[in-house]
PDB file of C-alpha atoms in Angstrom:
ATOM      1  CA  MET A  23     130.052  -9.634 100.739  1.00  0.00           C
ATOM      2  CA  TYR A  24     133.437 -10.133 100.272  1.00  0.00           C
ATOM      3  CA  GLY A  25     136.900  -7.885 101.178  1.00  0.00           C
ATOM      4  CA  ILE A  26     140.064  -7.431 102.660  1.00  0.00           C
ATOM      5  CA  ILE A  27     140.282  -6.045 105.903  1.00  0.00           C
ATOM      6  CA  ASN A  28     143.923  -4.636 107.582  1.00  0.00           C
ATOM      7  CA  LEU A  29     143.520  -5.425 110.867  1.00  0.00           C
ATOM      8  CA  PHE A  30     145.513  -4.546 113.952  1.00  0.00           C
ATOM      9  CA  LYS A  31     146.710  -7.763 115.994  1.00  0.00           C
ATOM     10  CA  GLU A  32     146.659  -6.509 119.623  1.00  0.00           C
ATOM     11  CA  LYS A  33     149.922  -7.504 121.901  1.00  0.00           C
ATOM     12  CA  GLY A  34     148.948 -10.568 124.231  1.00  0.00           C
ATOM     13  CA  ILE A  35     146.208 -12.168 122.179  1.00  0.00           C
ATOM     14  CA  THR A  36     146.761 -15.070 119.609  1.00  0.00           C
ATOM     15  CA  SER A  37     145.606 -14.283 115.885  1.00  0.00           C
ATOM     16  CA  PHE A  38     143.583 -17.229 116.092  1.00  0.00           C
ATOM     17  CA  LYS A  39     141.450 -15.577 118.602  1.00  0.00           C
ATOM     18  CA  GLN A  40     141.362 -12.312 116.799  1.00  0.00           C
ATOM     19  CA  ILE A  41     140.125 -13.972 113.888  1.00  0.00           C
ATOM     20  CA  ASN A  42     137.564 -15.589 116.441  1.00  0.00           C
ATOM     21  CA  MET A  43     136.374 -11.919 117.313  1.00  0.00           C
ATOM     22  CA  LEU A  44     136.043 -11.381 113.708  1.00  0.00           C
ATOM     23  CA  LYS A  45     133.826 -14.178 113.159  1.00  0.00           C
ATOM     24  CA  LYS A  46     131.444 -12.810 115.705  1.00  0.00           C
ATOM     25  CA  ILE A  47     131.341  -9.650 113.328  1.00  0.00           C
ATOM     26  CA  PHE A  48     130.679 -11.564 110.510  1.00  0.00           C
ATOM     27  CA  PRO A  49     128.903 -14.971 111.695  1.00  0.00           C
ATOM     28  CA  ASP A  50     127.785 -16.135 108.268  1.00  0.00           C
ATOM     29  CA  VAL A  51     131.177 -15.849 106.137  1.00  0.00           C
ATOM     30  CA  LYS A  52     134.191 -17.375 105.584  1.00  0.00           C
ATOM     31  CA  ILE A  53     137.131 -15.524 107.176  1.00  0.00           C
ATOM     32  CA  GLY A  54     141.035 -16.136 107.052  1.00  0.00           C
ATOM     33  CA  HIS A  55     144.069 -14.485 107.404  1.00  0.00           C
ATOM     34  CA  THR A  56     147.537 -14.386 105.638  1.00  0.00           C
ATOM     35  CA  GLY A  57     149.780 -15.407 108.121  1.00  0.00           C
ATOM     36  CA  THR A  58     150.026 -15.397 112.073  1.00  0.00           C
ATOM     37  CA  LEU A  59     151.684 -13.400 114.268  1.00  0.00           C
ATOM     38  CA  ASP A  60     152.943 -14.465 117.440  1.00  0.00           C
ATOM     39  CA  PRO A  61     151.066 -13.534 120.783  1.00  0.00           C
ATOM     40  CA  ILE A  62     154.364 -11.070 122.119  1.00  0.00           C
ATOM     41  CA  ALA A  63     153.724  -9.514 118.625  1.00  0.00           C
ATOM     42  CA  ASP A  64     151.376  -6.811 117.473  1.00  0.00           C
ATOM     43  CA  GLY A  65     150.946  -5.389 114.250  1.00  0.00           C
ATOM     44  CA  VAL A  66     149.421  -5.855 110.428  1.00  0.00           C
ATOM     45  CA  LEU A  67     147.299  -9.122 110.410  1.00  0.00           C
ATOM     46  CA  ILE A  68     145.845  -9.617 106.502  1.00  0.00           C
ATOM     47  CA  VAL A  69     142.142 -10.666 106.849  1.00  0.00           C
ATOM     48  CA  CYS A  70     140.197 -11.692 104.331  1.00  0.00           C
ATOM     49  CA  ILE A  71     136.553 -11.986 104.016  1.00  0.00           C
ATOM     50  CA  GLY A  72     134.039 -14.616 101.752  1.00  0.00           C
ATOM     51  CA  LYS A  73     134.843 -15.318  98.193  1.00  0.00           C
ATOM     52  CA  ALA A  74     138.464 -12.636  99.294  1.00  0.00           C
ATOM     53  CA  THR A  75     139.882 -15.765 101.049  1.00  0.00           C
ATOM     54  CA  ARG A  76     141.021 -17.140  97.515  1.00  0.00           C
ATOM     55  CA  LEU A  77     143.272 -14.482  97.209  1.00  0.00           C
ATOM     56  CA  ALA A  78     145.125 -15.413 100.567  1.00  0.00           C
ATOM     57  CA  ASP A  79     148.080 -16.863  98.744  1.00  0.00           C
ATOM     58  CA  TYR A  80     148.843 -13.831  96.957  1.00  0.00           C
ATOM     59  CA  ILE A  81     148.566 -11.839  99.799  1.00  0.00           C
ATOM     60  CA  GLN A  82     150.651 -13.829 101.887  1.00  0.00           C
ATOM     61  CA  ALA A  83     153.395 -14.218  99.573  1.00  0.00           C
ATOM     62  CA  GLN A  84     154.259 -10.367  99.372  1.00  0.00           C
ATOM     63  CA  LYS A  85     157.074  -8.809 101.212  1.00  0.00           C
ATOM     64  CA  LYS A  86     156.817  -7.561 105.215  1.00  0.00           C
ATOM     65  CA  ILE A  87     158.202  -5.143 106.884  1.00  0.00           C
ATOM     66  CA  TYR A  88     158.589  -5.808 110.563  1.00  0.00           C
ATOM     67  CA  LYS A  89     160.471  -3.771 113.410  1.00  0.00           C
ATOM     68  CA  ALA A  90     162.099  -5.685 116.415  1.00  0.00           C
ATOM     69  CA  GLU A  91     163.544  -5.758 119.244  1.00  0.00           C
ATOM     70  CA  MET A  92     165.979  -8.367 120.924  1.00  0.00           C
ATOM     71  CA  ILE A  93     167.920  -8.955 123.785  1.00  0.00           C
ATOM     72  CA  LEU A  94     171.805 -10.202 123.381  1.00  0.00           C
ATOM     73  CA  GLY A  95     173.115 -12.390 125.658  1.00  0.00           C
ATOM     74  CA  LEU A  96     169.819 -14.076 126.445  1.00  0.00           C
ATOM     75  CA  SER A  97     168.971 -17.485 125.076  1.00  0.00           C
ATOM     76  CA  THR A  98     165.316 -18.956 125.514  1.00  0.00           C
ATOM     77  CA  ASP A  99     163.660 -22.151 123.621  1.00  0.00           C
ATOM     78  CA  SER A 100     160.632 -20.288 121.840  1.00  0.00           C
ATOM     79  CA  TYR A 101     163.682 -17.797 120.451  1.00  0.00           C
ATOM     80  CA  ASP A 102     161.276 -15.105 122.203  1.00  0.00           C
ATOM     81  CA  ILE A 103     161.496 -13.641 126.204  1.00  0.00           C
ATOM     82  CA  THR A 104     158.188 -15.766 126.495  1.00  0.00           C
ATOM     83  CA  GLY A 105     160.031 -19.174 126.444  1.00  0.00           C
ATOM     84  CA  LYS A 106     161.879 -21.017 129.152  1.00  0.00           C
ATOM     85  CA  VAL A 107     165.758 -19.365 129.601  1.00  0.00           C
ATOM     86  CA  LEU A 108     168.222 -21.719 128.578  1.00  0.00           C
ATOM     87  CA  ASN A 109     171.602 -19.261 128.919  1.00  0.00           C
ATOM     88  CA  CYS A 110     172.099 -16.075 130.009  1.00  0.00           C
ATOM     89  CA  VAL A 111     175.720 -14.355 129.536  1.00  0.00           C
ATOM     90  CA  ALA A 112     176.734 -10.558 129.892  1.00  0.00           C
ATOM     91  CA  SER A 113     176.709  -8.915 126.379  1.00  0.00           C
ATOM     92  CA  ASP A 114     177.640  -5.268 127.417  1.00  0.00           C
ATOM     93  CA  ASN A 115     181.229  -5.516 126.157  1.00  0.00           C
ATOM     94  CA  VAL A 116     180.125  -6.565 122.539  1.00  0.00           C
ATOM     95  CA  ALA A 117     181.370  -3.387 120.568  1.00  0.00           C
ATOM     96  CA  ASN A 118     178.753  -1.427 118.646  1.00  0.00           C
ATOM     97  CA  HIS A 119     180.218  -1.972 115.323  1.00  0.00           C
ATOM     98  CA  GLU A 120     180.480  -5.859 115.573  1.00  0.00           C
ATOM     99  CA  ILE A 121     176.943  -5.584 116.510  1.00  0.00           C
ATOM    100  CA  GLU A 122     175.749  -3.703 113.382  1.00  0.00           C
ATOM    101  CA  ILE A 123     178.256  -6.008 111.031  1.00  0.00           C
ATOM    102  CA  ALA A 124     176.887  -9.470 112.421  1.00  0.00           C
ATOM    103  CA  ILE A 125     173.316  -7.890 111.647  1.00  0.00           C
ATOM    104  CA  ASN A 126     174.011  -6.785 108.261  1.00  0.00           C
ATOM    105  CA  SER A 127     175.442 -10.032 107.209  1.00  0.00           C
ATOM    106  CA  PHE A 128     172.247 -11.698 107.407  1.00  0.00           C
ATOM    107  CA  ILE A 129     171.079  -9.361 104.570  1.00  0.00           C
ATOM    108  CA  GLY A 130     170.760 -11.562 100.929  1.00  0.00           C
ATOM    109  CA  LYS A 131     169.084 -15.070 100.389  1.00  0.00           C
ATOM    110  CA  GLN A 132     169.815 -17.455 102.847  1.00  0.00           C
ATOM    111  CA  SER A 133     168.354 -20.802 104.452  1.00  0.00           C
ATOM    112  CA  GLN A 134     166.672 -20.335 107.639  1.00  0.00           C
ATOM    113  CA  ARG A 135     165.921 -22.952 110.310  1.00  0.00           C
ATOM    114  CA  PRO A 136     162.282 -22.358 111.895  1.00  0.00           C
ATOM    115  CA  PRO A 137     161.852 -21.981 115.776  1.00  0.00           C
ATOM    116  CA  ILE A 138     160.362 -25.235 117.285  1.00  0.00           C
ATOM    117  CA  PHE A 139     157.733 -23.234 118.641  1.00  0.00           C
ATOM    118  CA  SER A 140     156.051 -22.222 115.564  1.00  0.00           C
ATOM    119  CA  ALA A 141     153.023 -23.281 113.526  1.00  0.00           C
ATOM    120  CA  LYS A 142     155.068 -24.640 110.529  1.00  0.00           C
ATOM    121  CA  LYS A 143     153.774 -28.017 109.924  1.00  0.00           C
ATOM    122  CA  VAL A 144     155.610 -31.078 109.190  1.00  0.00           C
ATOM    123  CA  ASN A 145     153.815 -34.384 108.880  1.00  0.00           C
ATOM    124  CA  GLY A 146     150.641 -32.954 109.245  1.00  0.00           C
ATOM    125  CA  MET A 147     151.644 -31.613 112.791  1.00  0.00           C
ATOM    126  CA  LYS A 148     152.761 -28.075 114.020  1.00  0.00           C
ATOM    127  CA  LEU A 149     156.109 -27.835 115.410  1.00  0.00           C
ATOM    128  CA  TYR A 150     154.889 -26.332 118.908  1.00  0.00           C
ATOM    129  CA  GLU A 151     152.901 -29.708 119.279  1.00  0.00           C
ATOM    130  CA  TYR A 152     155.929 -31.761 118.689  1.00  0.00           C
ATOM    131  CA  ALA A 153     157.966 -29.067 122.066  1.00  0.00           C
ATOM    132  CA  ILE A 154     154.765 -29.440 123.807  1.00  0.00           C
ATOM    133  CA  LYS A 155     154.783 -33.330 123.859  1.00  0.00           C
ATOM    134  CA  GLU A 156     158.507 -33.760 123.593  1.00  0.00           C
ATOM    135  CA  LYS A 157     158.470 -35.603 120.341  1.00  0.00           C
ATOM    136  CA  PRO A 158     161.546 -35.836 118.533  1.00  0.00           C
ATOM    137  CA  VAL A 159     161.104 -34.453 114.632  1.00  0.00           C
ATOM    138  CA  GLU A 160     163.494 -33.143 111.797  1.00  0.00           C
ATOM    139  CA  ILE A 161     163.287 -29.120 111.481  1.00  0.00           C
ATOM    140  CA  ARG A 162     164.162 -28.471 107.886  1.00  0.00           C
ATOM    141  CA  GLU A 163     165.485 -25.079 107.079  1.00  0.00           C
ATOM    142  CA  SER A 164     163.688 -22.609 104.434  1.00  0.00           C
ATOM    143  CA  TYR A 165     164.699 -20.654 102.160  1.00  0.00           C
ATOM    144  CA  ILE A 166     163.709 -17.072 102.790  1.00  0.00           C
ATOM    145  CA  GLU A 167     165.588 -13.713 101.525  1.00  0.00           C
ATOM    146  CA  ILE A 168     166.423 -10.711 104.262  1.00  0.00           C
ATOM    147  CA  ILE A 169     166.122  -7.895 101.651  1.00  0.00           C
ATOM    148  CA  HIS A 170     167.074  -4.896 104.183  1.00  0.00           C
ATOM    149  CA  ILE A 171     167.941  -4.157 107.433  1.00  0.00           C
ATOM    150  CA  ASN A 172     167.535  -0.541 108.863  1.00  0.00           C
ATOM    151  CA  SER A 173     167.496   1.447 111.634  1.00  0.00           C
ATOM    152  CA  ILE A 174     169.682  -0.039 113.342  1.00  0.00           C
ATOM    153  CA  GLN A 175     169.537   0.927 117.567  1.00  0.00           C
ATOM    154  CA  ILE A 176     171.731  -0.473 120.289  1.00  0.00           C
ATOM    155  CA  ASP A 177     171.133   0.179 123.716  1.00  0.00           C
ATOM    156  CA  ASN A 178     172.098  -1.252 127.634  1.00  0.00           C
ATOM    157  CA  THR A 179     169.825  -3.050 129.714  1.00  0.00           C
ATOM    158  CA  SER A 180     169.934  -6.195 132.058  1.00  0.00           C
ATOM    159  CA  TYR A 181     168.742  -9.190 132.633  1.00  0.00           C
ATOM    160  CA  ASN A 182     168.349 -10.509 136.523  1.00  0.00           C
ATOM    161  CA  GLY A 183     171.325  -8.165 137.039  1.00  0.00           C
ATOM    162  CA  ILE A 184     173.504  -9.360 133.950  1.00  0.00           C
ATOM    163  CA  PRO A 185     174.289  -6.377 132.057  1.00  0.00           C
ATOM    164  CA  MET A 186     173.437  -6.870 128.263  1.00  0.00           C
ATOM    165  CA  LYS A 187     172.441  -5.321 125.080  1.00  0.00           C
ATOM    166  CA  ARG A 188     169.291  -4.487 123.869  1.00  0.00           C
ATOM    167  CA  LEU A 189     168.893  -4.026 119.519  1.00  0.00           C
ATOM    168  CA  SER A 190     166.374  -3.237 117.727  1.00  0.00           C
ATOM    169  CA  PHE A 191     165.925  -2.846 113.888  1.00  0.00           C
ATOM    170  CA  GLU A 192     163.318  -2.646 111.083  1.00  0.00           C
ATOM    171  CA  VAL A 193     163.454  -5.668 109.017  1.00  0.00           C
ATOM    172  CA  GLU A 194     162.137  -6.146 105.098  1.00  0.00           C
ATOM    173  CA  CYS A 195     162.170  -9.628 104.046  1.00  0.00           C
ATOM    174  CA  SER A 196     160.525 -12.468 102.031  1.00  0.00           C
ATOM    175  CA  LYS A 197     157.101 -14.817 102.869  1.00  0.00           C
ATOM    176  CA  GLY A 198     158.204 -17.496 105.490  1.00  0.00           C
ATOM    177  CA  THR A 199     160.837 -15.794 107.636  1.00  0.00           C
ATOM    178  CA  TYR A 200     160.974 -16.058 111.289  1.00  0.00           C
ATOM    179  CA  ILE A 201     162.419 -12.940 112.979  1.00  0.00           C
ATOM    180  CA  ARG A 202     162.399 -14.873 116.286  1.00  0.00           C
ATOM    181  CA  SER A 203     165.160 -16.940 114.346  1.00  0.00           C
ATOM    182  CA  LEU A 204     166.974 -14.243 113.134  1.00  0.00           C
ATOM    183  CA  CYS A 205     167.399 -12.513 116.554  1.00  0.00           C
ATOM    184  CA  HIS A 206     168.604 -16.193 117.543  1.00  0.00           C
ATOM    185  CA  ASP A 207     170.721 -16.539 114.821  1.00  0.00           C
ATOM    186  CA  ILE A 208     172.234 -12.745 115.244  1.00  0.00           C
ATOM    187  CA  GLY A 209     173.141 -13.605 118.960  1.00  0.00           C
ATOM    188  CA  GLU A 210     174.584 -16.611 118.130  1.00  0.00           C
ATOM    189  CA  GLN A 211     177.113 -15.244 114.926  1.00  0.00           C
ATOM    190  CA  LEU A 212     177.923 -12.900 118.201  1.00  0.00           C
ATOM    191  CA  GLN A 213     178.716 -15.932 120.281  1.00  0.00           C
ATOM    192  CA  LYS A 214     176.302 -14.702 123.148  1.00  0.00           C
ATOM    193  CA  GLY A 215     172.992 -15.822 122.407  1.00  0.00           C
ATOM    194  CA  GLY A 216     170.081 -13.822 121.315  1.00  0.00           C
ATOM    195  CA  THR A 217     166.539 -13.738 121.644  1.00  0.00           C
ATOM    196  CA  MET A 218     163.071 -11.746 120.672  1.00  0.00           C
ATOM    197  CA  SER A 219     161.896  -9.602 123.025  1.00  0.00           C
ATOM    198  CA  ALA A 220     159.371  -7.532 121.187  1.00  0.00           C
ATOM    199  CA  LEU A 221     157.981  -7.451 117.609  1.00  0.00           C
ATOM    200  CA  THR A 222     155.723  -5.116 115.264  1.00  0.00           C
ATOM    201  CA  ARG A 223     154.257  -6.134 111.964  1.00  0.00           C
ATOM    202  CA  MET A 224     154.890  -2.834 109.883  1.00  0.00           C
ATOM    203  CA  GLN A 225     153.983  -4.097 106.550  1.00  0.00           C
ATOM    204  CA  VAL A 226     151.967  -6.683 104.211  1.00  0.00           C
ATOM    205  CA  GLY A 227     152.926  -5.802 100.598  1.00  0.00           C
ATOM    206  CA  ASN A 228     150.929  -2.437 100.234  1.00  0.00           C
ATOM    207  CA  PHE A 229     149.034  -2.639 103.933  1.00  0.00           C
ATOM    208  CA  LYS A 230     150.541  -0.297 106.323  1.00  0.00           C
ATOM    209  CA  VAL A 231     150.009  -0.586 110.291  1.00  0.00           C
ATOM    210  CA  ALA A 232     148.925   3.138 110.106  1.00  0.00           C
ATOM    211  CA  ASP A 233     146.097   2.181 107.861  1.00  0.00           C
ATOM    212  CA  SER A 234     144.935  -0.488 110.315  1.00  0.00           C
ATOM    213  CA  TYR A 235     141.796  -1.173 112.080  1.00  0.00           C
ATOM    214  CA  THR A 236     141.734  -2.402 115.918  1.00  0.00           C
ATOM    215  CA  ILE A 237     138.848  -4.812 116.802  1.00  0.00           C
ATOM    216  CA  ASN A 238     137.008  -2.269 118.451  1.00  0.00           C
ATOM    217  CA  GLU A 239     137.113   0.088 115.411  1.00  0.00           C
ATOM    218  CA  ILE A 240     135.350  -2.754 113.234  1.00  0.00           C
ATOM    219  CA  ILE A 241     132.591  -2.986 115.853  1.00  0.00           C
ATOM    220  CA  LYS A 242     132.025   0.548 115.660  1.00  0.00           C
ATOM    221  CA  SER A 243     132.408   0.644 111.539  1.00  0.00           C
ATOM    222  CA  LYS A 244     129.790  -2.319 111.580  1.00  0.00           C
ATOM    223  CA  SER A 245     127.005  -0.880 114.055  1.00  0.00           C
ATOM    224  CA  GLU A 246     127.390   2.453 112.148  1.00  0.00           C
ATOM    225  CA  GLY A 247     126.489   1.037 108.829  1.00  0.00           C
ATOM    226  CA  ILE A 248     130.080   1.699 107.251  1.00  0.00           C
ATOM    227  CA  ILE A 249     131.476  -1.335 107.547  1.00  0.00           C
ATOM    228  CA  GLU A 250     132.057  -1.428 103.706  1.00  0.00           C
ATOM    229  CA  ASN A 251     134.518   1.847 104.255  1.00  0.00           C
ATOM    230  CA  ILE A 252     137.365  -0.192 105.902  1.00  0.00           C
ATOM    231  CA  PHE A 253     137.360  -2.933 103.183  1.00  0.00           C
ATOM    232  CA  ILE A 254     140.595  -2.568 100.926  1.00  0.00           C
ATOM    233  CA  PRO A 255     139.976  -2.804  96.885  1.00  0.00           C
ATOM    234  CA  ILE A 256     141.594  -5.606  95.279  1.00  0.00           C
ATOM    235  CA  GLU A 257     143.450  -3.906  93.134  1.00  0.00           C
ATOM    236  CA  ASN A 258     145.456  -1.955  96.249  1.00  0.00           C
ATOM    237  CA  ALA A 259     145.822  -5.015  97.989  1.00  0.00           C
ATOM    238  CA  ILE A 260     147.632  -7.377  95.330  1.00  0.00           C
ATOM    239  CA  ASN A 261     150.561  -6.030  93.141  1.00  0.00           C
ATOM    240  CA  LEU A 262     149.536  -7.238  89.764  1.00  0.00           C
ATOM    241  CA  PRO A 263     148.733  -5.536  86.255  1.00  0.00           C
ATOM    242  CA  PHE A 264     145.419  -5.507  84.762  1.00  0.00           C
ATOM    243  CA  ILE A 265     143.594  -6.986  81.496  1.00  0.00           C
ATOM    244  CA  ARG A 266     140.309  -5.630  80.555  1.00  0.00           C
ATOM    245  CA  LEU A 267     138.075  -8.165  79.258  1.00  0.00           C
ATOM    246  CA  ASN A 268     135.501  -7.321  76.210  1.00  0.00           C
ATOM    247  CA  SER A 269     132.019  -9.167  77.069  1.00  0.00           C
ATOM    248  CA  GLN A 270     132.969 -12.557  74.816  1.00  0.00           C
ATOM    249  CA  ASP A 271     136.325 -12.546  76.537  1.00  0.00           C
ATOM    250  CA  LYS A 272     134.480 -12.362  79.666  1.00  0.00           C
ATOM    251  CA  ARG A 273     132.345 -15.084  79.164  1.00  0.00           C
ATOM    252  CA  LYS A 274     135.280 -17.571  77.912  1.00  0.00           C
ATOM    253  CA  TYR A 275     137.025 -16.466  81.390  1.00  0.00           C
ATOM    254  CA  ILE A 276     133.984 -17.002  83.600  1.00  0.00           C
ATOM    255  CA  ASN A 277     133.348 -20.486  81.645  1.00  0.00           C
ATOM    256  CA  GLY A 278     136.885 -21.566  82.578  1.00  0.00           C
ATOM    257  CA  VAL A 279     137.858 -21.213  78.724  1.00  0.00           C
ATOM    258  CA  LYS A 280     140.949 -20.878  77.962  1.00  0.00           C
ATOM    259  CA  PHE A 281     141.596 -17.962  74.977  1.00  0.00           C
ATOM    260  CA  GLU A 282     144.614 -16.036  73.396  1.00  0.00           C
ATOM    261  CA  ILE A 283     145.410 -12.956  74.338  1.00  0.00           C
ATOM    262  CA  ARG A 284     148.967 -11.043  73.103  1.00  0.00           C
ATOM    263  CA  ILE A 285     150.359 -10.087  76.266  1.00  0.00           C
ATOM    264  CA  VAL A 286     153.517 -11.236  78.641  1.00  0.00           C
ATOM    265  CA  ALA A 287     153.033 -14.570  80.613  1.00  0.00           C
ATOM    266  CA  GLY A 288     152.455 -13.823  84.202  1.00  0.00           C
ATOM    267  CA  ASP A 289     149.585 -13.490  86.215  1.00  0.00           C
ATOM    268  CA  TYR A 290     147.152 -10.305  85.997  1.00  0.00           C
ATOM    269  CA  ILE A 291     144.026  -8.567  88.043  1.00  0.00           C
ATOM    270  CA  ILE A 292     140.928  -9.469  85.124  1.00  0.00           C
ATOM    271  CA  GLU A 293     138.443  -6.318  85.252  1.00  0.00           C
ATOM    272  CA  ASP A 294     135.898  -6.267  82.629  1.00  0.00           C
ATOM    273  CA  MET A 295     134.228  -3.775  80.686  1.00  0.00           C
ATOM    274  CA  ASP A 296     132.671  -1.729  83.423  1.00  0.00           C
ATOM    275  CA  ASP A 297     136.158  -1.762  85.438  1.00  0.00           C
ATOM    276  CA  LYS A 298     134.638  -4.141  87.638  1.00  0.00           C
ATOM    277  CA  ILE A 299     136.956  -7.297  88.877  1.00  0.00           C
ATOM    278  CA  ILE A 300     136.170 -10.357  87.848  1.00  0.00           C
ATOM    279  CA  GLY A 301     139.005 -12.671  89.396  1.00  0.00           C
ATOM    280  CA  ILE A 302     142.762 -13.074  88.705  1.00  0.00           C
ATOM    281  CA  GLY A 303     144.174 -14.935  85.601  1.00  0.00           C
ATOM    282  CA  SER A 304     147.443 -16.379  84.416  1.00  0.00           C
ATOM    283  CA  VAL A 305     149.008 -16.013  81.057  1.00  0.00           C
ATOM    284  CA  ASP A 306     151.207 -18.714  80.286  1.00  0.00           C
ATOM    285  CA  GLU A 307     154.109 -18.805  77.493  1.00  0.00           C
ATOM    286  CA  ASN A 308     151.624 -19.757  74.589  1.00  0.00           C
ATOM    287  CA  CYS A 309     149.685 -16.241  75.245  1.00  0.00           C
ATOM    288  CA  LEU A 310     146.736 -18.530  76.661  1.00  0.00           C
ATOM    289  CA  LEU A 311     144.657 -16.920  79.433  1.00  0.00           C
ATOM    290  CA  LYS A 312     143.140 -19.178  81.991  1.00  0.00           C
ATOM    291  CA  GLY A 313     140.973 -17.997  85.060  1.00  0.00           C
ATOM    292  CA  LYS A 314     142.730 -19.081  88.327  1.00  0.00           C
ATOM    293  CA  VAL A 315     140.615 -16.820  90.957  1.00  0.00           C
ATOM    294  CA  MET A 316     136.637 -16.243  90.598  1.00  0.00           C
ATOM    295  CA  LEU A 317     135.658 -13.158  92.410  1.00  0.00           C
ATOM    296  CA  ASN A 318     132.416 -12.005  90.610  1.00  0.00           C
ATOM    297  CA  GLU A 319     129.256 -12.182  92.862  1.00  0.00           C
ATOM    298  CA  ASP A 320     127.113 -12.615  89.908  1.00  0.00           C
ATOM    299  CA  TYR A 321     128.903 -16.232  88.739  1.00  0.00           C
TER     300      TYR A 321
END
């Protein structure tokens, strides 16, 4: 058994615990996910079952859309509302148009510093492990892209009686983008500080939150014997063109033999003459096709 599931990760629980719940549903199958969500966040968490774990890198590389909320004027060590409060100042005096200008200034390609409380690894250790142990670590910036920021809303709120502004917006971004860092950086640019107060991952590639399944829905599907209905076809999961191979070329592909094919260089979903997907291959500049991922259950 292998496939891809669009799991709705619930708020207040770690991605790791949600995956462990799935492992109880699929006890004898390898399971992997394509990017964690913080406990404070909910939304799309793409899970790969069995041989589909070989596709994780392709899915993880796809663009993501988030709906974020932040408090302007509040600063924490984790860059979100669950962290230790470092500073809080009034922000109700910041004009809305200044806020919108600051938010939109982050659209484009840029370097971003990950939060210290994150799962990003440095020298084999996760950053949050350095933070917990209070060990010094050099945090290198990552190269990311904010593609769009839409649906900006600005409301009045307060924290411990201090008047502040709550900002919400929708972000389309590249792999590796930390929305907590974006909220922090927006606050710093406005010289007030900022922290993320809520986050929903709305979409990963073609996977939308409206089409996701909760753990309970997955359990119900399995008990009813219709678990295959929630598996997403590979062609819907990965945005790649197709190459169809005849039986002779299929055999070469399965045996790991490079062979010439007149087509533009790049990655392709490989299928046979029966429309069965057998893997993902890459065509180089010399028009040679090489298999990268094998998915055919028979080989």
